[in-house]
XYZ file of C-alpha atoms in Angstrom:
745
model
C 19.580 18.947 -51.158
C 20.373 22.581 -51.824
C 20.426 23.585 -55.497
C 21.622 26.989 -56.668
C 19.995 28.368 -59.850
C 19.277 24.924 -61.248
C 16.346 22.820 -60.087
C 16.816 19.140 -60.739
C 13.610 17.183 -60.345
C 14.188 13.480 -60.751
C 11.823 10.679 -59.902
C 13.150 7.616 -58.154
C 12.396 4.429 -60.025
C 12.439 1.267 -57.949
C 13.857 -1.269 -60.366
C 16.271 -4.145 -60.018
C 19.976 -3.792 -60.758
C 19.837 -5.865 -63.930
C 16.758 -4.329 -65.498
C 16.993 -0.660 -64.521
C 15.246 1.113 -67.394
C 15.326 4.886 -67.282
C 13.387 6.953 -69.769
C 15.610 6.950 -72.821
C 13.516 9.285 -74.952
C 15.339 12.358 -76.154
C 13.347 15.308 -74.847
C 13.721 19.045 -74.828
C 15.416 20.492 -71.766
C 15.465 24.084 -70.564
C 19.185 24.737 -70.542
C 20.886 27.569 -68.740
C 23.894 29.199 -70.359
C 27.174 28.440 -68.542
C 27.375 32.040 -67.295
C 24.319 31.447 -65.083
C 26.201 29.231 -62.636
C 27.144 31.338 -59.609
C 28.589 30.611 -56.185
C 29.010 32.497 -52.931
C 32.529 33.112 -51.708
C 34.035 31.971 -48.417
C 32.409 33.898 -45.578
C 34.444 36.103 -43.222
C 31.668 36.408 -40.632
C 33.153 33.786 -38.286
C 36.544 35.450 -37.767
C 35.828 36.395 -34.144
C 34.858 32.815 -33.304
C 37.971 31.571 -35.087
C 40.165 33.959 -33.073
C 38.659 32.592 -29.864
C 39.269 28.973 -30.899
C 42.884 29.588 -31.921
C 43.559 31.382 -28.617
C 42.561 28.249 -26.685
C 44.596 25.765 -28.754
C 47.962 24.338 -27.817
C 50.770 24.300 -30.346
C 50.437 20.526 -30.619
C 46.724 20.816 -31.398
C 47.397 23.399 -34.079
C 50.075 21.285 -35.734
C 47.765 18.277 -35.608
C 45.383 20.085 -37.936
C 48.103 20.633 -40.549
C 48.897 17.015 -41.418
C 47.189 13.704 -41.927
C 46.573 11.546 -38.884
C 45.082 8.829 -41.065
C 45.052 8.146 -44.795
C 42.217 10.606 -45.487
C 41.811 12.796 -42.396
C 43.535 15.362 -40.235
C 43.127 15.781 -36.484
C 40.417 17.854 -34.876
C 40.296 19.277 -31.358
C 37.433 17.510 -29.647
C 37.523 19.582 -26.458
C 36.880 22.740 -28.512
C 34.300 21.247 -30.838
C 36.670 21.271 -33.831
C 35.947 18.144 -35.877
C 38.255 15.920 -37.848
C 38.637 17.071 -41.448
C 37.484 14.057 -43.479
C 38.445 13.681 -47.129
C 37.596 11.247 -49.899
C 38.617 10.592 -53.477
C 35.926 11.348 -56.012
C 36.796 11.280 -59.729
C 34.394 8.365 -60.352
C 32.349 8.641 -57.182
C 32.980 8.271 -53.472
C 35.848 5.891 -52.772
C 35.292 2.984 -50.409
C 36.541 3.401 -46.852
C 40.129 2.326 -46.431
C 42.190 1.490 -43.388
C 43.511 4.213 -41.121
C 47.184 3.708 -41.950
C 47.327 1.800 -45.260
C 45.493 1.378 -48.558
C 43.723 -1.858 -47.630
C 39.905 -1.674 -47.684
C 38.394 -1.081 -44.250
C 35.846 -3.818 -44.905
C 32.703 -1.782 -44.284
C 29.391 -3.107 -45.567
C 27.740 0.312 -45.953
C 30.244 2.160 -48.165
C 28.840 1.191 -51.553
C 28.366 4.223 -53.783
C 27.238 5.323 -57.229
C 29.857 4.833 -59.928
C 29.699 7.976 -62.061
C 31.056 8.457 -65.593
C 34.644 9.677 -65.745
C 35.457 13.340 -66.401
C 36.253 12.606 -70.056
C 32.674 11.439 -70.424
C 31.346 14.616 -68.810
C 33.463 16.685 -71.185
C 32.114 14.762 -74.182
C 28.579 15.876 -73.279
C 29.581 19.529 -73.815
C 26.819 20.231 -71.315
C 27.617 22.402 -68.258
C 24.292 21.461 -66.676
C 25.349 17.826 -66.596
C 28.633 18.899 -64.992
C 26.547 20.596 -62.296
C 24.337 17.519 -61.995
C 27.389 15.286 -61.481
C 28.860 17.618 -58.849
C 25.578 17.981 -57.007
C 24.911 14.244 -57.043
C 28.383 13.176 -55.899
C 28.331 15.979 -53.318
C 25.234 14.405 -51.767
C 27.042 11.070 -51.595
C 30.062 12.685 -49.928
C 27.822 14.106 -47.213
C 26.068 10.783 -46.728
C 29.510 9.351 -45.950
C 30.272 12.278 -43.601
C 33.001 13.775 -45.770
C 34.119 17.392 -45.636
C 36.384 17.431 -48.700
C 35.869 15.788 -52.088
C 39.204 15.469 -53.892
C 37.757 16.459 -57.252
C 37.587 17.747 -59.966
C 40.860 17.173 -61.806
C 41.173 19.997 -64.328
C 44.648 19.495 -65.774
C 44.928 20.011 -69.518
C 45.326 16.907 -71.689
C 48.728 17.654 -73.214
C 49.494 14.194 -74.589
C 47.117 11.463 -75.804
C 49.259 8.958 -73.882
C 48.495 10.409 -70.462
C 47.526 7.767 -67.923
C 44.933 10.052 -66.351
C 43.427 11.406 -69.575
C 40.159 9.639 -68.700
C 40.101 11.547 -65.392
C 40.614 14.996 -66.961
C 38.089 16.968 -68.974
C 39.743 18.199 -72.133
C 42.681 19.641 -74.067
C 40.960 23.031 -74.338
C 41.151 25.663 -71.566
C 37.807 27.274 -72.419
C 35.776 24.066 -72.390
C 37.710 23.054 -69.291
C 36.646 26.046 -67.216
C 33.057 26.003 -68.476
C 32.670 22.462 -67.119
C 34.774 22.869 -63.965
C 32.796 25.819 -62.588
C 29.327 24.187 -62.465
C 30.871 20.903 -61.288
C 32.453 22.662 -58.284
C 29.315 24.647 -57.487
C 27.309 21.414 -57.564
C 29.631 19.809 -55.023
C 29.766 22.793 -52.694
C 25.991 23.295 -52.749
C 25.971 20.247 -50.461
C 28.196 21.620 -47.682
C 31.251 19.831 -49.058
C 34.533 21.389 -50.150
C 35.580 20.712 -53.712
C 39.350 20.229 -53.931
C 40.466 21.329 -57.389
C 43.511 19.412 -58.588
C 46.327 19.074 -59.474
C 47.666 22.635 -59.178
C 49.337 23.030 -61.622
C 51.018 22.091 -64.965
C 50.681 18.461 -63.855
C 50.270 16.948 -67.314
C 52.126 13.637 -67.246
C 52.407 10.636 -64.990
C 55.927 9.783 -66.175
C 58.389 11.093 -63.561
C 55.522 12.989 -61.963
C 57.131 12.944 -58.496
C 60.045 15.128 -59.504
C 59.853 16.371 -63.115
C 60.537 20.096 -63.358
C 58.084 21.723 -65.790
C 58.942 24.912 -67.637
C 56.586 27.046 -69.695
C 56.657 30.644 -70.777
C 54.312 32.879 -68.833
C 51.840 33.337 -71.663
C 51.423 29.595 -72.114
C 50.951 29.153 -68.370
C 48.263 31.806 -68.237
C 46.381 31.010 -71.449
C 46.439 27.202 -71.403
C 47.191 25.693 -67.998
C 45.664 28.122 -65.486
C 42.243 29.239 -66.844
C 40.276 26.376 -65.249
C 42.039 26.870 -61.909
C 41.448 30.621 -62.065
C 37.745 30.172 -62.890
C 37.466 27.585 -60.099
C 38.585 30.238 -57.621
C 37.128 33.461 -59.017
C 33.823 32.100 -60.395
C 33.100 28.873 -58.510
C 34.770 29.988 -55.253
C 36.314 26.584 -54.645
C 37.088 26.025 -50.985
C 40.245 23.946 -51.477
C 42.989 23.220 -53.997
C 45.393 20.286 -54.210
C 49.074 20.981 -54.791
C 50.655 18.763 -57.448
C 53.635 16.386 -57.264
C 55.853 17.977 -59.877
C 58.120 20.999 -59.823
C 57.476 24.218 -61.689
C 60.439 26.395 -62.612
C 62.644 24.710 -60.070
C 60.368 24.502 -57.023
C 58.002 21.715 -56.039
C 54.406 22.881 -56.426
C 53.592 22.322 -52.739
C 56.304 24.801 -51.768
C 56.096 27.112 -54.763
C 55.757 30.728 -53.634
C 54.929 32.044 -57.090
C 52.112 29.593 -57.751
C 50.592 29.291 -54.273
C 51.066 32.733 -52.773
C 51.537 35.215 -55.579
C 49.045 33.817 -58.115
C 46.550 31.722 -56.157
C 46.204 33.864 -53.039
C 47.431 37.384 -53.849
C 46.295 37.667 -57.465
C 43.144 35.530 -57.452
C 42.121 36.186 -53.841
C 41.891 32.531 -52.784
C 40.837 32.264 -49.134
C 40.526 28.492 -48.866
C 43.041 25.763 -48.061
C 45.785 24.132 -50.098
C 46.129 20.388 -49.502
C 49.133 18.482 -50.780
C 48.839 15.542 -53.078
C 49.699 12.391 -51.158
C 53.441 12.383 -50.280
C 54.077 15.507 -52.397
C 55.711 17.539 -49.611
C 59.488 17.978 -49.397
C 60.085 20.588 -46.705
C 58.691 21.982 -43.477
C 59.279 25.721 -43.182
C 59.417 26.380 -46.925
C 56.121 24.553 -47.574
C 54.221 26.521 -44.934
C 55.771 29.876 -45.756
C 55.045 29.373 -49.445
C 51.368 28.622 -49.009
C 50.675 24.953 -48.206
C 48.136 24.351 -45.423
C 47.798 20.568 -45.054
C 50.225 17.736 -45.759
C 48.766 14.370 -46.719
C 50.705 11.233 -47.549
C 51.208 7.521 -47.411
C 54.800 6.436 -47.122
C 55.758 6.894 -43.458
C 54.233 7.190 -39.962
C 52.019 10.248 -39.645
C 54.144 11.886 -36.942
C 57.130 11.826 -39.311
C 55.452 14.089 -41.859
C 57.147 17.407 -42.615
C 54.240 19.261 -41.009
C 54.101 17.031 -37.902
C 56.965 16.488 -35.415
C 59.380 18.345 -37.714
C 57.110 21.391 -37.607
C 56.918 21.274 -33.815
C 60.700 21.118 -33.660
C 61.097 23.952 -36.169
C 58.695 26.151 -34.191
C 60.443 25.511 -30.894
C 63.780 26.241 -32.578
C 62.501 29.597 -33.811
C 62.692 28.639 -37.508
C 59.013 29.481 -37.955
C 56.657 31.470 -35.755
C 53.510 30.212 -34.075
C 51.805 33.207 -35.694
C 52.546 31.658 -39.095
C 51.019 28.363 -37.929
C 47.952 30.256 -36.697
C 47.468 31.627 -40.240
C 47.083 28.125 -41.658
C 44.881 26.913 -38.804
C 42.672 29.949 -39.428
C 42.194 28.963 -43.062
C 41.164 25.434 -42.068
C 38.711 26.660 -39.451
C 37.294 29.130 -41.950
C 36.368 26.414 -44.453
C 35.094 24.116 -41.701
C 32.654 26.862 -40.739
C 31.866 27.383 -44.431
C 30.665 23.786 -44.893
C 28.814 23.878 -41.551
C 31.095 21.326 -39.900
C 31.269 23.567 -36.805
C 28.298 24.937 -34.854
C 25.605 24.045 -37.357
C 22.500 21.928 -36.992
C 21.303 22.294 -40.574
C 24.181 20.754 -42.495
C 23.025 18.710 -45.450
C 22.809 14.992 -44.635
C 23.127 13.687 -48.184
C 22.098 10.395 -49.731
C 23.993 7.444 -51.152
C 23.526 5.165 -54.172
C 19.901 6.135 -54.745
C 17.873 5.632 -57.902
C 18.067 9.396 -58.445
C 21.852 9.176 -58.447
C 21.891 6.223 -60.828
C 19.651 8.316 -63.065
C 22.189 11.158 -62.876
C 24.921 8.735 -63.965
C 22.705 7.502 -66.806
C 21.964 11.023 -68.035
C 25.665 11.865 -68.288
C 26.520 8.598 -70.013
C 23.651 8.955 -72.491
C 24.862 12.371 -73.712
C 28.548 11.443 -73.793
C 28.653 8.684 -76.419
C 30.243 9.839 -79.680
C 29.199 8.526 -83.083
C 32.426 8.515 -85.126
C 31.228 6.801 -88.295
C 27.957 5.463 -89.687
C 28.606 4.942 -93.376
C 26.162 2.125 -94.099
C 23.623 3.236 -91.510
C 23.900 0.137 -89.343
C 23.096 2.499 -86.504
C 20.643 2.864 -84.983
C 20.228 -0.887 -85.002
C 17.164 -1.990 -86.952
C 15.764 -5.220 -85.544
C 13.609 -6.242 -88.515
C 14.941 -9.549 -89.781
C 17.457 -9.828 -86.925
C 17.166 -13.101 -85.061
C 20.658 -13.390 -83.625
C 23.409 -10.962 -82.610
C 27.012 -11.838 -81.912
C 28.460 -9.807 -79.040
C 32.240 -9.986 -79.068
C 34.996 -8.602 -76.882
C 36.270 -8.629 -73.327
C 34.975 -5.071 -72.929
C 31.407 -6.319 -73.305
C 31.675 -7.682 -69.775
C 34.592 -5.691 -68.312
C 33.803 -3.600 -65.225
C 35.712 -0.373 -64.627
C 34.446 0.982 -61.310
C 37.581 -0.492 -59.780
C 40.927 -1.111 -61.431
C 44.310 0.378 -62.049
C 46.302 2.504 -59.646
C 44.152 5.222 -58.138
C 40.674 5.914 -56.909
C 37.759 3.726 -57.879
C 34.307 3.071 -56.473
C 32.856 0.085 -54.671
C 29.404 -0.140 -56.197
C 26.486 -2.550 -56.175
C 25.539 -1.575 -59.710
C 27.658 -1.556 -62.823
C 25.696 -2.420 -65.945
C 28.099 -3.755 -68.582
C 27.476 -3.368 -72.338
C 26.363 -7.005 -72.546
C 23.998 -6.466 -69.604
C 22.623 -3.368 -71.317
C 21.860 -5.218 -74.540
C 20.171 -8.030 -72.629
C 18.084 -5.443 -70.765
C 17.017 -3.639 -73.937
C 16.733 -6.231 -76.721
C 13.521 -8.222 -77.232
C 13.582 -11.724 -75.774
C 13.169 -13.341 -79.198
C 16.603 -12.110 -80.333
C 19.378 -14.538 -79.501
C 22.564 -13.024 -78.088
C 25.697 -15.125 -78.499
C 28.711 -13.831 -76.580
C 32.373 -14.564 -77.313
C 35.191 -12.984 -75.312
C 37.399 -12.765 -78.403
C 40.554 -11.507 -76.725
C 42.097 -11.927 -73.308
C 43.299 -9.064 -71.158
C 46.869 -10.289 -70.719
C 50.039 -8.581 -69.549
C 53.621 -9.759 -69.740
C 54.855 -11.309 -66.532
C 57.229 -9.509 -64.241
C 59.450 -11.014 -61.558
C 56.570 -11.372 -59.126
C 53.983 -12.392 -61.730
C 51.781 -9.515 -60.564
C 49.809 -7.432 -63.032
C 49.555 -4.578 -60.521
C 53.316 -4.165 -60.679
C 53.168 -3.886 -64.448
C 50.444 -1.258 -64.448
C 52.582 1.033 -62.327
C 55.205 1.197 -65.050
C 53.197 1.338 -68.241
C 51.425 -1.935 -68.929
C 53.075 -4.230 -71.415
C 50.434 -6.355 -73.042
C 50.457 -9.680 -74.750
C 49.323 -8.825 -78.271
C 48.911 -12.356 -79.586
C 45.307 -13.512 -79.601
C 44.389 -16.672 -77.778
C 43.658 -19.144 -80.641
C 40.648 -20.715 -78.943
C 39.023 -17.391 -78.022
C 39.782 -16.007 -81.466
C 38.187 -18.916 -83.333
C 35.168 -18.862 -81.064
C 34.621 -15.182 -81.897
C 34.884 -15.796 -85.630
C 32.393 -18.661 -85.484
C 29.923 -16.640 -83.430
C 30.218 -13.687 -85.826
C 29.935 -15.824 -88.935
C 26.732 -17.495 -87.753
C 24.942 -14.353 -86.534
C 22.740 -11.939 -88.460
C 24.993 -9.145 -87.259
C 27.782 -8.512 -84.737
C 28.787 -5.886 -82.191
C 32.406 -5.737 -81.029
C 33.188 -4.015 -77.725
C 36.887 -3.178 -77.789
C 39.244 -0.472 -76.563
C 40.766 -0.043 -73.145
C 40.070 -0.412 -69.440
C 41.133 1.104 -66.146
C 43.905 -1.427 -65.617
C 45.512 -0.225 -68.837
C 44.750 3.489 -68.520
C 45.870 4.262 -65.008
C 47.285 6.839 -62.666
C 51.071 6.651 -62.123
C 51.944 5.587 -65.676
C 51.558 6.907 -69.193
C 50.990 4.616 -72.163
C 53.904 3.719 -74.428
C 52.025 4.352 -77.669
C 48.582 4.613 -79.272
C 48.258 0.924 -80.117
C 45.160 -0.981 -79.131
C 46.169 -3.591 -76.544
C 45.580 -7.342 -76.468
C 45.584 -7.970 -80.221
C 42.220 -6.303 -80.697
C 42.973 -4.751 -84.067
C 43.526 -8.163 -85.667
C 40.366 -9.502 -84.039
C 38.270 -6.605 -85.348
C 39.673 -6.950 -88.879
C 38.910 -10.682 -89.008
C 35.400 -10.314 -87.574
C 34.606 -7.581 -90.127
C 35.816 -9.941 -92.855
C 33.448 -12.749 -91.861
C 30.497 -10.464 -91.045
C 30.496 -6.989 -92.638
C 27.356 -6.138 -90.663
C 29.453 -5.430 -87.597
C 29.242 -2.400 -85.323
C 32.498 -1.503 -83.566
C 32.229 0.136 -80.138
C 35.376 1.511 -78.531
C 35.422 1.981 -74.765
C 38.225 4.073 -73.324
C 39.271 7.386 -71.893
C 41.984 8.475 -74.320
C 42.774 8.375 -78.047
C 43.982 5.185 -79.739
C 45.274 4.358 -83.190
C 42.027 3.678 -85.046
C 43.323 4.277 -88.558
C 42.715 0.722 -89.774
C 39.463 0.314 -87.883
C 38.135 3.600 -89.229
C 38.968 2.530 -92.782
C 37.494 -0.969 -92.566
C 34.434 -0.550 -90.342
C 31.258 1.158 -91.472
C 29.841 1.955 -88.011
C 32.034 3.153 -85.168
C 30.993 4.403 -81.717
C 33.131 5.787 -78.898
C 32.062 5.251 -75.296
C 33.832 5.876 -71.992
C 34.302 4.514 -68.496
C 30.677 5.410 -68.173
C 29.461 4.641 -64.698
C 26.866 2.452 -63.047
C 24.389 2.828 -65.908
C 26.903 2.879 -68.754
C 25.731 -0.365 -70.337
C 22.098 0.716 -70.439
C 22.987 4.112 -71.911
C 25.165 2.479 -74.564
C 22.430 -0.006 -75.492
C 19.927 2.854 -75.799
C 22.241 4.647 -78.227
C 22.837 1.503 -80.273
C 19.108 0.864 -80.516
C 18.218 4.489 -81.262
C 16.332 5.156 -78.027
C 18.929 7.873 -77.535
C 20.291 9.940 -80.411
C 24.055 10.274 -79.827
C 25.116 13.851 -79.099
C 28.622 13.455 -77.674
C 31.511 15.444 -79.130
C 35.194 14.622 -78.701
C 36.813 16.768 -75.986
C 40.269 16.067 -77.426
C 41.903 15.523 -80.803
C 42.468 11.963 -82.010
C 45.714 12.008 -84.040
C 46.546 9.761 -86.967
C 49.906 9.066 -85.360
C 51.503 10.116 -82.099
C 54.183 12.138 -83.896
C 51.451 14.552 -85.035
C 50.588 15.584 -81.475
C 52.355 18.756 -80.324
C 54.190 17.417 -77.266
C 55.580 14.598 -79.403
C 56.166 16.604 -82.570
C 58.347 18.965 -80.526
C 60.096 16.053 -78.749
C 59.156 17.576 -75.400
C 57.517 14.570 -73.760
C 58.256 13.107 -71.301
C 61.607 14.773 -70.635
C 63.845 13.412 -67.924
C 64.506 15.529 -64.868
C 62.851 18.459 -66.599
C 60.513 19.158 -69.484
C 59.882 22.353 -71.421
C 56.545 22.737 -73.165
C 58.028 23.615 -76.539
C 54.651 23.815 -78.302
C 53.696 26.792 -76.142
C 50.077 27.849 -76.617
C 49.540 25.411 -79.500
C 48.077 22.568 -77.465
C 45.667 20.027 -78.930
C 43.599 21.213 -81.896
C 45.377 24.572 -81.818
C 48.501 22.770 -83.052
C 46.716 20.616 -85.635
C 44.744 23.533 -87.085
C 47.600 26.037 -87.046
C 50.119 23.602 -88.551
C 47.471 22.246 -90.946
C 47.941 18.655 -89.774
C 44.922 16.469 -90.463
C 43.776 14.519 -87.399
C 42.039 11.170 -87.500
C 39.101 12.802 -85.703
C 39.113 16.494 -84.767
C 38.316 18.191 -81.492
C 34.578 18.757 -81.106
C 33.671 16.033 -83.605
C 30.614 13.816 -83.278
C 27.873 12.633 -85.632
C 24.145 12.152 -85.074
C 21.388 9.852 -86.321
C 19.699 12.922 -87.728
C 20.967 15.841 -89.825
C 21.307 19.447 -88.686
C 21.623 22.585 -90.768
C 22.756 26.020 -89.547
C 21.269 29.202 -91.006
C 20.654 32.889 -90.260
C 24.061 33.193 -88.604
C 24.900 36.703 -87.515
C 25.854 39.008 -84.660
C 23.977 41.722 -82.820
C 26.574 44.299 -83.878
C 29.495 44.692 -86.231
C 31.787 46.544 -83.826
C 32.423 46.148 -80.085
C 34.319 47.773 -77.255
C 36.285 45.792 -74.681
C 33.530 45.866 -72.050
C 30.763 44.557 -74.306
C 29.481 41.082 -75.162
C 29.369 39.619 -78.635
C 26.048 37.874 -79.214
C 25.991 35.373 -82.056
C 22.523 34.311 -83.152
C 21.711 31.413 -85.449
C 19.056 28.872 -86.345
C 19.546 25.103 -86.240
C 17.166 22.996 -88.334
C 16.719 19.270 -87.838
C 16.074 17.938 -91.332
C 16.276 14.274 -90.333
C 13.848 11.815 -88.809
C 14.872 11.788 -85.150
C 14.895 14.346 -82.341
C 18.347 15.264 -81.169
C 20.903 17.700 -79.778
C 23.553 19.547 -81.739
C 26.517 21.399 -80.243
C 27.108 24.743 -81.921
C 30.745 25.767 -81.485
C 32.240 29.224 -81.979
C 35.949 29.552 -82.647
C 37.714 32.894 -82.942
C 40.624 33.850 -85.182
C 42.619 37.067 -85.208
C 44.679 37.101 -88.411
C 46.116 40.569 -87.780
C 47.409 39.941 -84.275
C 50.753 41.372 -83.255
C 51.621 38.138 -81.435
C 51.488 34.470 -82.390
C 48.009 33.045 -82.022
C 46.412 29.741 -82.857
C 44.558 29.524 -86.152
C 41.391 29.351 -84.079
C 40.376 29.091 -80.415
C 37.105 27.873 -78.919
C 35.346 30.792 -77.232
C 31.711 29.711 -77.053
C 29.357 26.734 -77.435
C 25.735 25.829 -76.934
C 24.102 22.414 -76.908
C 20.699 22.841 -78.545
C 17.769 20.423 -78.691
C 15.825 20.366 -81.978
C 12.819 18.161 -82.702
C 12.746 16.312 -86.011
C 11.521 18.516 -88.822
C 11.738 21.621 -86.640
C 14.038 24.620 -86.327
C 15.376 26.228 -83.175
C 16.714 29.741 -82.741
C 19.712 29.906 -80.434
C 22.511 32.214 -79.415
C 25.974 32.252 -77.912
C 27.349 35.207 -75.962
C 31.075 35.886 -75.758
C 32.492 38.660 -73.561
C 34.988 40.630 -75.638
C 37.493 40.117 -72.805
C 37.563 36.411 -73.746
C 39.497 37.495 -76.851
C 42.426 38.753 -74.783
C 45.937 37.344 -74.845
C 48.419 37.502 -71.974
C 51.120 40.095 -72.627
C 54.255 39.026 -70.784
C 55.984 42.418 -70.984
C 53.227 44.102 -68.951
C 51.787 41.071 -67.099
C 48.366 42.077 -68.371
C 45.550 40.640 -70.456
C 45.302 42.594 -73.710
C 42.413 42.774 -76.170
C 43.894 44.034 -79.409
C 41.936 46.291 -81.684
C 41.186 45.076 -85.170
C 39.147 42.572 -87.157
C 38.368 39.144 -85.718
C 36.701 36.199 -87.426
C 33.964 34.279 -85.631
C 33.911 30.745 -87.020
C 30.704 28.831 -86.347
C 30.523 25.078 -86.836
C 30.134 21.721 -85.112
C 33.815 20.767 -84.765
C 37.139 22.541 -85.007
C 37.464 21.253 -88.587
C 33.884 21.707 -89.756
C 33.364 25.458 -89.894
C 30.068 26.338 -91.537
C 30.310 30.116 -91.678
C 32.667 32.951 -90.757
C 31.453 36.300 -89.453
C 33.884 39.221 -89.194
C 33.630 41.669 -86.295
C 35.679 44.688 -85.262
C 37.023 45.474 -81.813
C 37.576 49.184 -81.255
């Protein structure tokens, strides 16, 4: 394993699947600031070798490299030592092997992998080092399965809480997005695997995703939807990018000259390859001329792809030159050399589903869980006087490694919340489980749930009387209860957006009734996107938010409930009180029909809520702790800065409670005197700091002055205006503890 700038030393622990017990103690870690993650660019030293290979290739061999010849591979040229380019899905870990020409599992017995927490979970850690750890770990697994390209990360902005892939994306904020994407990509590519950053770009809804034409003004495009992609290229040096399904300003993204050539290649200097999303190509000559390199897909024989027989015919007819084809083949060969797939004996071999990797998954899950409410201090769970615990809810036993439409993981280990409690609780405590609600969908013509999930799942909201009564009896007769509710990956799924924020399956009624019969009830929500928790927030005293949290998710959740881990997760998106408060819905610009215009402009997520003074249910960056932190001695190294300098904010965090823990210091910037519209505040820096109980820790956050720039459409330039700015330091977008003015001259 090659590690750049970050040494991860983890000890394998040989334990059984059911009782895996990683060290749950919260300890101090030496954290590197996000700016320390660096990556080498794509090498140009093999150009002579590439010229020689291209000169020996037939036109048919060249074209074979530009389109899929199986579901996840393109053709190589065996006689010249050019290997097949092998790809795999990777948002939750390495996907199981599937058949050559359809989505059916290949039936291998050696393609089990680690199920990692979803990207929303990674974002909730607010920890770039864990993003690197995830990338490095899953990169090792990709190499162990002989993959060249990992189709990850997905860095699209969360524009609507209803998005079917919200769980798969990081955040609603472009700054947090890029600070997590960069180390994630570097971690992958440190293992001789190409990261494929997706879905480029403005791909923010599943509804009509195949054809919807997205329109934004240029400033919104540059400030909100492109920063993570730009950082992926210019800072992380990503080797590949995936073109999205949708259109942008009239042209499909996979044939969009402005996005692929002018911005990605000419402006940002991208030297890697652009791979289409599956069946996202609509032309032959236009796609190649406008920047696409590889067409992948699913819906027809491989030779019928636009970049297969049609490309051969177009070349022979003189519609496109062989020189143009050579340009794309060159790019592919360049990245194959980069990941040592050609002429290299020292390519990383990787490892698969090891105890080290399960530990990586645990570490991410443990830092991602968000404490939303703890009014009566039921958490952490105190076991004195507790003889029996009622565990209620389908989500206590639901597994999410597989499910829904899209990529999952075939894994030998997925610890459920119920498993985690059984692993962690003393044997003398009786656990009584009741399912409580059934995961039920309305029937369609074929009585197939999979058909429903492709078109927004419609759920049966009535509770099953027998299951409901069983849950009430179990809760009534227990010393305390824990309800595991929320969502799952059949309900939150690629290819469909949710209809509303409602909790499915009648869960709200179940939770209300259980709280009525046993007030000592902890509510744990599991999901990837916001839900309507207004009633639950009002009626419950202890509320936790967890995620689709990987192979070790149940153990990590149990450790948080029991206080072995002090929760340190922070929400990476805003949870609205009602859907009409969210910007895309308040402006009636979701989902559109044939086209959609992002009417909210730069005011996405918390920017909208804070600027319009709309109170959310839970704000961006929010998350409580079992201990209490105080900020003091907040200041800056200077009062006035030039454009080429860095602002250094220094502060002290004191832990005045009784448990060690992490706090996330967040710096938002306001510019009241700006000549253009700006959000009330924008995240521009953060630092996750460990503080022992009773101790204080000095910390700092550095912000390059250039981060304060806005995109000026008239000049197509980034502009840092002179004047007074306010640095707002706090631990959520709505909990600002102190403001510090600075001047930019």
